[in-house]
């Protein structure tokens, strides 16, 4: 049992001021994995005080000092590789290969990228009539979801360190242990006391406390739109800046000249990677009407090449959903889908032989209308929808007919058409033919997918205020 009941405040692991605890469940076994403290307002207050006290010196730390802390974190992170992989497989249910190649790798990528971005970053600029200074925004509250325990926390922490902003991190209660390892790594990296704090607890107490706290200047949140709206409302009371990353319902536009197998693989990997619990997942697949039959056959034939099951078993690429709640949500969408569209494969219930664990059947719907519930709402599970189009402009129009705009995908050959679609989809990130991810590429959404950008130099900018100095004497 992982019973880790302390919070990390002002450079120390300290007892919670309240007796309440939260159980963390292993989604593959449905057994209790461990417990964390359900932090109190008093715990949060201590963390905010520590961060506030650290702010004056920390915000004036040099670029070289911050680069050194980030480099130390990279070293510490690499040294804890096996533990990080192990814990994410336990708390999230991510298959070992996914915990390694996706989760471990992404967390590391953000710290390494921050070293690079910071090395090239300029905090002051002579703009002729004035000097522009970029200064730490103050104390930041970081609220992270469960679907990428290291990725989400690392991009926020790395950018905040690069900007000299002290933070209070509240990890998701379902997956807190990887974040607690991150705290241990940061503790050993020489980051000043109070510059990094971690308080575990519920969204309603610690999350809500962060968004409404008068002494926190900025909240960076990733999670559901429902909570994002609450955070924005709370933040309005103290005119706090917010950055929100709230998910999506991203389109995959398959061109007439696309290789059908390649397109089908893209569609499948979008719902099988991390069991479809990915904010940027492409879950509306737009295919030309003429490709319908061959695409449907190919996607069904290829689905078994993405094996799902016990995340500790070799060769498995898709594990269970994170929780019973998430499983119930996914089931209710599949039920809706069965009424709205044609079920091609999958359906409700647990897959045979996987009765224990929050496993859902990979499910593909076809004959889907873009205005149906399953094509408009984020399901966050291994479920996708196939929508046919008559001509490309029709496809682009439907791709943009969504309240979301986080990501988009285009698969095909003709460079001009690929460029046209990439620039026509109203989303913050587009992937052409499954291109590799660049950690310096800004990540964030248009429309209701959120506000602000993370990753690389754009991520650092979020934690900075802009000051213009007129008449600055030269040094
Ligand atoms: P949320 O409730 O949004 O949880 C995300 C984070 O916000 C967690 O740390 C949570 O704490 C915290 N939180 C909850 N209530 C809060 C409040 N009132 N004020 C401040 N923080 C609060 O997500 P969920 O319920 O776990 O998942 C629900 C749906 O959200 C999913 O089905 C999916 O559609 C979407 N989702 C999107 C993303 C991304 S990456 N955009 C990630 C996860 C989920 P606790 O963990 O303690 O509740």
XYZ file of C-alpha atoms and ligand atoms in Angstrom:
523
model
C 0.000 0.000 0.000
C 1.219 3.456 -0.903
C 0.125 5.536 2.055
C 1.581 8.962 1.432
C -0.240 11.266 3.762
C 2.040 14.312 3.752
C 1.994 17.504 1.736
C 5.156 19.149 0.422
C 5.229 22.711 1.754
C 8.134 25.127 2.103
C 10.732 22.513 1.255
C 9.442 19.878 3.695
C 7.037 16.962 3.773
C 4.557 17.863 6.493
C 1.500 16.278 8.107
C -1.911 17.411 6.982
C -3.834 19.559 9.439
C -6.936 17.409 8.879
C -7.614 13.711 9.480
C -9.479 13.008 6.241
C -7.901 10.804 3.607
C -8.684 9.909 -0.020
C -8.331 6.364 -1.340
C -6.519 5.881 -4.629
C -7.773 2.908 -6.657
C -5.802 0.787 -9.105
C -8.160 0.734 -12.113
C -6.850 -2.597 -13.400
C -7.557 -4.469 -10.156
C -10.241 -2.233 -8.566
C -8.206 -2.600 -5.332
C -7.099 0.255 -3.085
C -3.597 1.237 -4.125
C -3.001 3.666 -1.300
C -4.150 6.808 0.431
C -3.364 10.489 0.364
C -4.438 13.238 2.707
C -7.476 15.252 1.868
C -5.834 18.623 2.438
C -7.568 21.438 4.283
C -7.846 25.166 3.715
C -5.222 25.531 6.445
C -2.797 23.324 4.491
C -3.380 25.428 1.391
C -2.859 28.596 3.397
C 0.547 27.351 4.574
C 1.543 26.592 0.984
C 0.420 29.999 -0.284
C 2.349 31.728 2.529
C 5.483 29.731 1.677
C 5.165 30.553 -2.026
C 4.514 34.221 -1.296
C 7.565 34.370 0.985
C 9.719 32.727 -1.675
C 8.538 35.086 -4.404
C 10.821 38.155 -3.968
C 14.126 36.283 -4.168
C 12.917 33.521 -6.486
C 11.477 35.916 -9.047
C 14.877 37.628 -9.171
C 16.860 34.416 -9.569
C 19.066 34.410 -12.634
C 18.454 32.564 -15.853
C 21.554 30.482 -15.124
C 20.221 29.422 -11.715
C 16.865 28.390 -13.200
C 18.573 26.463 -15.993
C 20.642 24.630 -13.392
C 17.537 23.690 -11.338
C 15.814 22.436 -14.477
C 18.894 20.421 -15.456
C 19.006 18.907 -11.962
C 15.336 17.969 -12.311
C 16.036 16.281 -15.652
C 18.764 14.235 -13.971
C 16.578 13.331 -11.012
C 13.667 12.470 -13.300
C 15.814 10.137 -15.369
C 17.106 8.485 -12.207
C 13.540 7.716 -11.068
C 12.437 6.318 -14.454
C 11.453 2.817 -13.298
C 9.479 4.124 -10.321
C 7.624 6.684 -12.413
C 6.639 4.058 -14.974
C 5.570 1.658 -12.243
C 3.448 4.188 -10.378
C 1.650 5.437 -13.498
C 0.784 1.880 -14.463
C -0.655 1.391 -10.971
C -2.597 4.628 -10.557
C -3.737 5.281 -14.136
C -3.816 1.742 -15.531
C -1.507 2.736 -18.382
C 0.232 -0.267 -19.978
C 3.933 -0.400 -19.056
C 5.004 0.523 -22.591
C 2.646 3.550 -22.566
C 3.825 4.631 -19.110
C 7.326 4.569 -20.547
C 7.006 5.792 -24.133
C 4.205 8.296 -23.576
C 3.970 9.368 -19.942
C 7.580 9.155 -18.752
C 8.860 10.488 -22.057
C 6.480 13.488 -22.152
C 7.227 14.575 -18.594
C 10.944 14.440 -19.328
C 10.469 16.225 -22.653
C 8.968 19.293 -20.971
C 11.827 19.720 -18.506
C 14.420 19.294 -21.252
C 12.527 21.687 -23.500
C 12.359 24.268 -20.706
C 16.171 24.208 -20.452
C 16.388 24.850 -24.183
C 13.624 27.455 -24.361
C 14.972 29.319 -21.340
C 18.500 29.397 -22.775
C 17.138 31.299 -25.786
C 14.605 33.354 -23.844
C 14.971 37.082 -23.434
C 13.413 38.761 -20.392
C 14.167 42.244 -21.641
C 14.071 43.872 -25.021
C 14.894 47.354 -26.263
C 11.975 48.374 -28.499
C 13.167 51.825 -29.500
C 10.797 54.092 -27.580
C 10.702 51.826 -24.548
C 12.280 48.817 -22.876
C 10.132 45.740 -22.488
C 10.609 43.658 -19.328
C 9.091 40.242 -18.742
C 8.700 39.554 -15.034
C 7.386 36.636 -12.996
C 3.600 36.795 -12.702
C 3.689 36.030 -8.983
C 2.382 32.912 -7.236
C 0.765 30.313 -9.493
C -1.748 27.601 -8.654
C -1.486 24.489 -10.796
C -4.448 22.121 -10.970
C -3.876 18.955 -12.982
C -6.074 16.085 -14.217
C -5.494 12.340 -13.960
C -5.044 11.393 -17.607
C -1.368 12.414 -17.972
C 0.083 12.472 -14.430
C 3.609 13.541 -15.393
C 2.972 15.375 -18.658
C 0.416 17.840 -17.299
C 2.292 18.593 -14.091
C 5.710 18.779 -15.770
C 4.793 21.274 -18.473
C 3.310 23.615 -15.875
C 6.137 23.206 -13.334
C 8.893 23.534 -15.960
C 7.430 26.750 -17.367
C 6.881 28.206 -13.892
C 10.492 27.492 -12.871
C 11.740 29.053 -16.104
C 9.695 32.168 -15.326
C 10.593 32.320 -11.604
C 7.024 31.852 -10.412
C 6.524 29.933 -7.123
C 3.766 27.328 -7.379
C 1.239 25.305 -5.450
C 0.418 22.079 -7.298
C -2.816 20.203 -6.665
C -2.667 16.908 -8.525
C -5.783 14.914 -9.431
C -6.901 12.787 -6.489
C -7.145 9.730 -8.726
C -3.459 9.859 -9.761
C -1.436 11.720 -7.108
C 1.579 9.440 -6.656
C 3.558 10.281 -9.807
C 3.239 13.972 -8.892
C 4.556 13.172 -5.406
C 7.642 11.579 -6.986
C 8.045 14.789 -9.017
C 7.975 16.719 -5.728
C 10.772 14.512 -4.355
C 12.805 15.109 -7.511
C 12.303 18.874 -7.232
C 13.226 18.726 -3.537
C 16.606 17.270 -4.468
C 17.174 19.659 -7.373
C 18.096 22.655 -5.221
C 14.963 24.671 -6.047
C 14.580 27.245 -3.238
C 12.249 26.502 -0.313
C 8.702 27.588 -0.970
C 9.152 27.834 -4.729
C 7.452 24.492 -5.219
C 4.625 23.225 -3.009
C 2.285 20.285 -3.400
C -1.006 20.029 -1.531
C -3.159 16.967 -2.071
C -6.896 17.077 -1.621
C -10.257 17.387 -3.242
C -11.101 19.719 -6.079
C -13.835 21.281 -3.992
C -11.477 22.262 -1.131
C -7.955 22.678 -2.533
C -8.853 23.339 -6.186
C -11.584 25.753 -5.263
C -9.310 27.327 -2.638
C -6.624 27.943 -5.250
C -8.930 29.580 -7.802
C -10.462 31.912 -5.227
C -7.322 32.735 -3.208
C -6.530 36.463 -3.054
C -2.797 35.801 -2.813
C -2.519 33.598 -5.895
C -1.936 35.543 -9.088
C -2.424 32.936 -11.775
C -4.173 29.580 -12.122
C -3.151 27.069 -14.742
C -5.804 24.385 -14.992
C -6.229 21.302 -17.160
C -9.418 19.265 -16.930
C -13.113 19.381 -17.666
C -15.016 22.347 -19.059
C -17.370 22.227 -16.079
C -14.562 22.808 -13.608
C -12.841 25.250 -15.970
C -15.925 27.479 -15.864
C -16.003 27.372 -12.048
C -12.330 28.342 -11.941
C -12.902 31.281 -14.277
C -15.841 32.499 -12.194
C -13.867 32.236 -8.941
C -10.827 33.890 -10.489
C -12.952 36.844 -11.587
C -13.390 37.893 -7.949
C -9.686 38.695 -7.639
C -9.084 39.464 -11.355
C -6.759 36.485 -11.457
C -5.291 35.410 -14.771
C -6.320 31.887 -15.807
C -5.020 29.457 -18.379
C -7.433 26.642 -19.144
C -6.951 23.472 -21.167
C -10.376 21.880 -21.349
C -10.381 19.048 -23.830
C -11.900 18.582 -27.226
C -13.615 16.560 -29.886
C -10.947 16.763 -32.520
C -11.490 15.984 -36.201
C -9.420 13.644 -38.355
C -9.913 14.683 -41.968
C -9.042 11.869 -44.353
C -8.381 13.094 -47.896
C -9.495 11.325 -51.093
C -5.875 10.400 -51.883
C -5.099 9.031 -48.408
C -3.770 5.563 -47.847
C -6.771 3.847 -46.230
C -4.666 1.714 -43.911
C -2.667 4.702 -42.702
C -5.872 6.672 -42.077
C -7.495 3.781 -40.205
C -4.379 3.342 -38.046
C -4.436 7.048 -37.164
C -8.091 6.772 -36.181
C -7.498 3.701 -34.027
C -4.397 4.949 -32.270
C -6.291 8.109 -31.313
C -8.774 6.090 -29.244
C -6.475 3.299 -28.051
C -3.564 5.395 -26.797
C -4.193 6.052 -23.102
C -7.561 4.308 -23.592
C -8.829 7.375 -25.442
C -8.447 9.488 -22.305
C -6.617 12.156 -24.258
C -7.861 15.726 -24.535
C -6.464 16.128 -28.040
C -7.691 12.752 -29.352
C -9.161 12.738 -32.855
C -12.588 11.195 -32.310
C -14.527 12.440 -35.342
C -13.178 10.749 -38.439
C -14.284 12.458 -41.658
C -13.900 10.202 -44.678
C -14.932 10.693 -48.309
C -18.226 8.916 -49.069
C -16.409 6.897 -51.748
C -14.007 5.449 -49.127
C -16.724 4.349 -46.673
C -16.763 0.608 -47.352
C -12.998 0.125 -47.560
C -12.369 2.331 -44.529
C -14.918 0.480 -42.382
C -13.453 -2.892 -43.323
C -9.873 -1.756 -42.755
C -10.536 -0.180 -39.365
C -12.321 -3.312 -38.107
C -9.536 -5.550 -39.431
C -6.819 -3.422 -37.848
C -8.412 -2.954 -34.425
C -7.047 -6.247 -33.018
C -3.511 -5.048 -33.783
C -3.992 -2.731 -30.775
C -4.343 -5.344 -27.995
C -6.048 -4.304 -24.780
C -6.071 -5.828 -21.323
C -3.893 -6.100 -18.206
C -1.515 -3.105 -18.287
C 1.266 -5.205 -16.757
C 1.110 -7.808 -19.532
C 3.661 -7.485 -22.309
C 2.361 -6.337 -25.684
C -0.733 -4.614 -24.316
C -1.257 -1.109 -25.697
C -4.584 -0.200 -24.076
C -5.491 -0.629 -20.427
C -8.617 0.068 -18.394
C -10.315 3.424 -17.963
C -9.135 5.330 -14.911
C -12.184 4.830 -12.680
C -15.675 3.420 -12.252
C -17.048 6.955 -12.889
C -15.202 7.198 -16.178
C -16.352 3.690 -17.135
C -19.986 4.656 -16.402
C -19.634 7.848 -18.469
C -18.232 5.936 -21.429
C -20.998 3.311 -21.173
C -23.694 5.963 -21.229
C -22.207 7.472 -24.402
C -22.016 4.054 -26.073
C -25.705 3.535 -25.208
C -26.527 6.909 -26.776
C -24.441 6.007 -29.812
C -26.365 2.775 -30.311
C -29.503 4.891 -30.761
C -27.899 7.602 -32.894
C -25.662 5.652 -35.280
C -24.590 2.209 -36.526
C -22.376 0.194 -34.193
C -19.516 -1.166 -36.281
C -17.611 -2.872 -33.484
C -17.577 -2.880 -29.658
C -20.576 -1.841 -27.601
C -21.552 -1.677 -23.954
C -20.269 -3.874 -21.137
C -16.860 -5.265 -20.313
C -14.804 -7.230 -22.811
C -14.851 -10.984 -22.299
C -12.243 -12.151 -19.804
C -11.761 -8.643 -18.404
C -14.583 -8.551 -15.866
C -12.353 -7.119 -13.119
C -10.947 -3.672 -13.872
C -12.589 -0.716 -15.568
C -12.216 -2.098 -19.079
C -14.412 -0.833 -21.887
C -14.771 -2.354 -25.329
C -13.052 -0.373 -28.087
C -16.081 0.931 -29.948
C -16.481 2.351 -33.442
C -19.657 3.951 -34.723
C -20.374 4.626 -38.366
C -23.182 6.466 -40.201
C -22.674 9.159 -37.593
C -24.171 12.586 -38.015
C -21.861 15.419 -36.964
C -24.626 16.971 -34.874
C -25.280 13.835 -32.806
C -24.310 13.701 -29.123
C -21.511 11.165 -29.692
C -19.967 13.475 -32.317
C -20.285 16.641 -30.272
C -19.439 15.675 -26.673
C -16.094 14.562 -25.303
C -16.395 10.871 -24.378
C -12.848 10.344 -23.061
C -12.723 6.643 -23.787
C -11.943 4.174 -26.596
C -14.828 5.311 -28.768
C -14.721 6.902 -32.204
C -17.187 8.081 -34.836
C -17.017 7.811 -38.626
C -18.679 10.615 -40.570
C -18.766 10.727 -44.363
C -18.388 13.830 -46.493
C -19.259 14.713 -50.079
C -16.575 17.312 -50.776
C -13.645 18.714 -48.845
C -15.240 22.063 -47.994
C -18.144 20.105 -46.504
C -15.628 18.141 -44.379
C -13.902 21.318 -43.180
C -17.217 22.898 -42.287
C -18.227 19.865 -40.219
C -14.745 19.637 -38.645
C -15.209 23.206 -37.415
C -18.798 22.655 -36.338
C -17.895 21.936 -32.708
C -17.679 23.985 -29.539
C -14.123 22.666 -29.216
C -10.912 23.523 -31.032
C -7.991 21.794 -29.337
C -6.490 19.674 -32.104
C -7.014 18.391 -35.624
C -5.542 15.749 -37.889
C -5.290 15.474 -41.635
C -4.242 12.346 -43.523
C -3.503 12.349 -47.236
C -0.893 13.019 -49.917
C -1.395 16.203 -51.900
C 0.745 18.878 -50.156
C -1.461 21.780 -51.192
C -4.628 20.102 -49.926
C -2.877 19.098 -46.691
C -1.825 22.730 -46.155
C -5.325 23.976 -46.986
C -6.977 21.669 -44.432
C -4.307 22.357 -41.774
C -4.910 26.087 -42.048
C -8.712 25.782 -42.248
C -9.337 23.758 -39.088
C -9.908 26.127 -36.170
C -7.792 24.348 -33.555
C -4.641 25.063 -31.600
C -2.662 22.087 -32.896
C -2.811 20.194 -36.183
C -1.009 16.960 -36.996
C -0.377 16.205 -40.644
C 0.040 12.491 -41.382
C 0.779 11.620 -37.751
C 3.841 13.855 -37.543
C 6.030 13.625 -34.452
C 5.351 15.970 -31.555
C 7.713 18.903 -31.041
C 7.945 19.864 -27.367
C 8.455 23.480 -28.364
C 5.149 23.538 -30.271
C 2.524 25.523 -28.310
C -0.369 23.468 -26.970
C -3.807 24.863 -26.206
C -7.219 25.403 -27.613
C -9.449 27.636 -29.669
C -13.079 28.136 -28.611
C -14.240 26.140 -25.565
C -11.063 24.063 -25.535
C -9.534 26.744 -23.424
C -7.469 29.848 -22.989
C -3.703 30.179 -23.194
C -0.857 27.992 -24.381
C 1.505 25.551 -22.699
C 4.807 23.910 -23.761
C 8.092 25.560 -24.732
C 8.554 29.316 -24.956
C 4.799 30.017 -25.202
C 4.372 28.078 -21.970
C 6.932 30.264 -20.198
C 5.166 33.432 -21.395
C 2.023 32.410 -19.457
C 3.881 32.809 -16.154
C 5.151 36.290 -16.977
C 3.822 39.828 -16.776
C 4.782 42.422 -19.360
C 6.210 45.753 -18.245
C 7.120 48.633 -20.531
C 9.713 51.032 -19.145
C 9.898 54.392 -20.862
C 13.154 56.284 -20.460
C 15.168 53.394 -19.015
C 18.782 54.584 -18.557
C 21.158 52.273 -20.395
C 23.255 49.918 -18.270
P -12.126 17.462 -13.416
O -13.170 17.320 -12.372
O -12.129 18.641 -14.287
O -10.723 17.316 -12.642
C -9.529 17.931 -13.034
C -8.829 18.533 -11.830
O -9.637 19.572 -11.281
C -8.576 17.554 -10.692
O -7.373 17.879 -10.045
C -9.767 17.853 -9.770
O -9.566 17.482 -8.422
C -9.849 19.360 -9.891
N -11.119 19.943 -9.484
C -12.330 19.330 -9.348
N -13.257 20.224 -8.946
C -12.633 21.420 -8.823
C -13.053 22.721 -8.448
N -14.308 22.989 -8.130
N -12.157 23.716 -8.457
C -10.882 23.487 -8.828
N -10.409 22.264 -9.160
C -11.279 21.242 -9.173
O -12.148 16.182 -14.352
P -12.739 14.733 -14.010
O -14.023 14.794 -13.250
O -11.650 13.992 -13.361
O -13.065 14.201 -15.462
C -14.330 14.509 -16.038
C -14.229 14.752 -17.518
O -13.347 15.821 -17.764
C -13.641 13.596 -18.313
O -14.604 12.642 -18.632
C -13.109 14.298 -19.520
O -14.124 14.501 -20.464
C -12.663 15.638 -18.969
N -11.213 15.674 -18.699
C -10.463 16.438 -19.513
C -9.106 16.465 -19.320
C -8.285 17.321 -20.211
S -6.728 16.966 -20.400
N -8.770 18.378 -20.790
C -8.503 15.713 -18.323
C -9.299 14.962 -17.477
C -10.664 14.943 -17.689
P -9.974 15.998 -7.927
O -9.106 15.091 -8.662
O -9.677 16.024 -6.502
O -11.417 15.831 -8.265
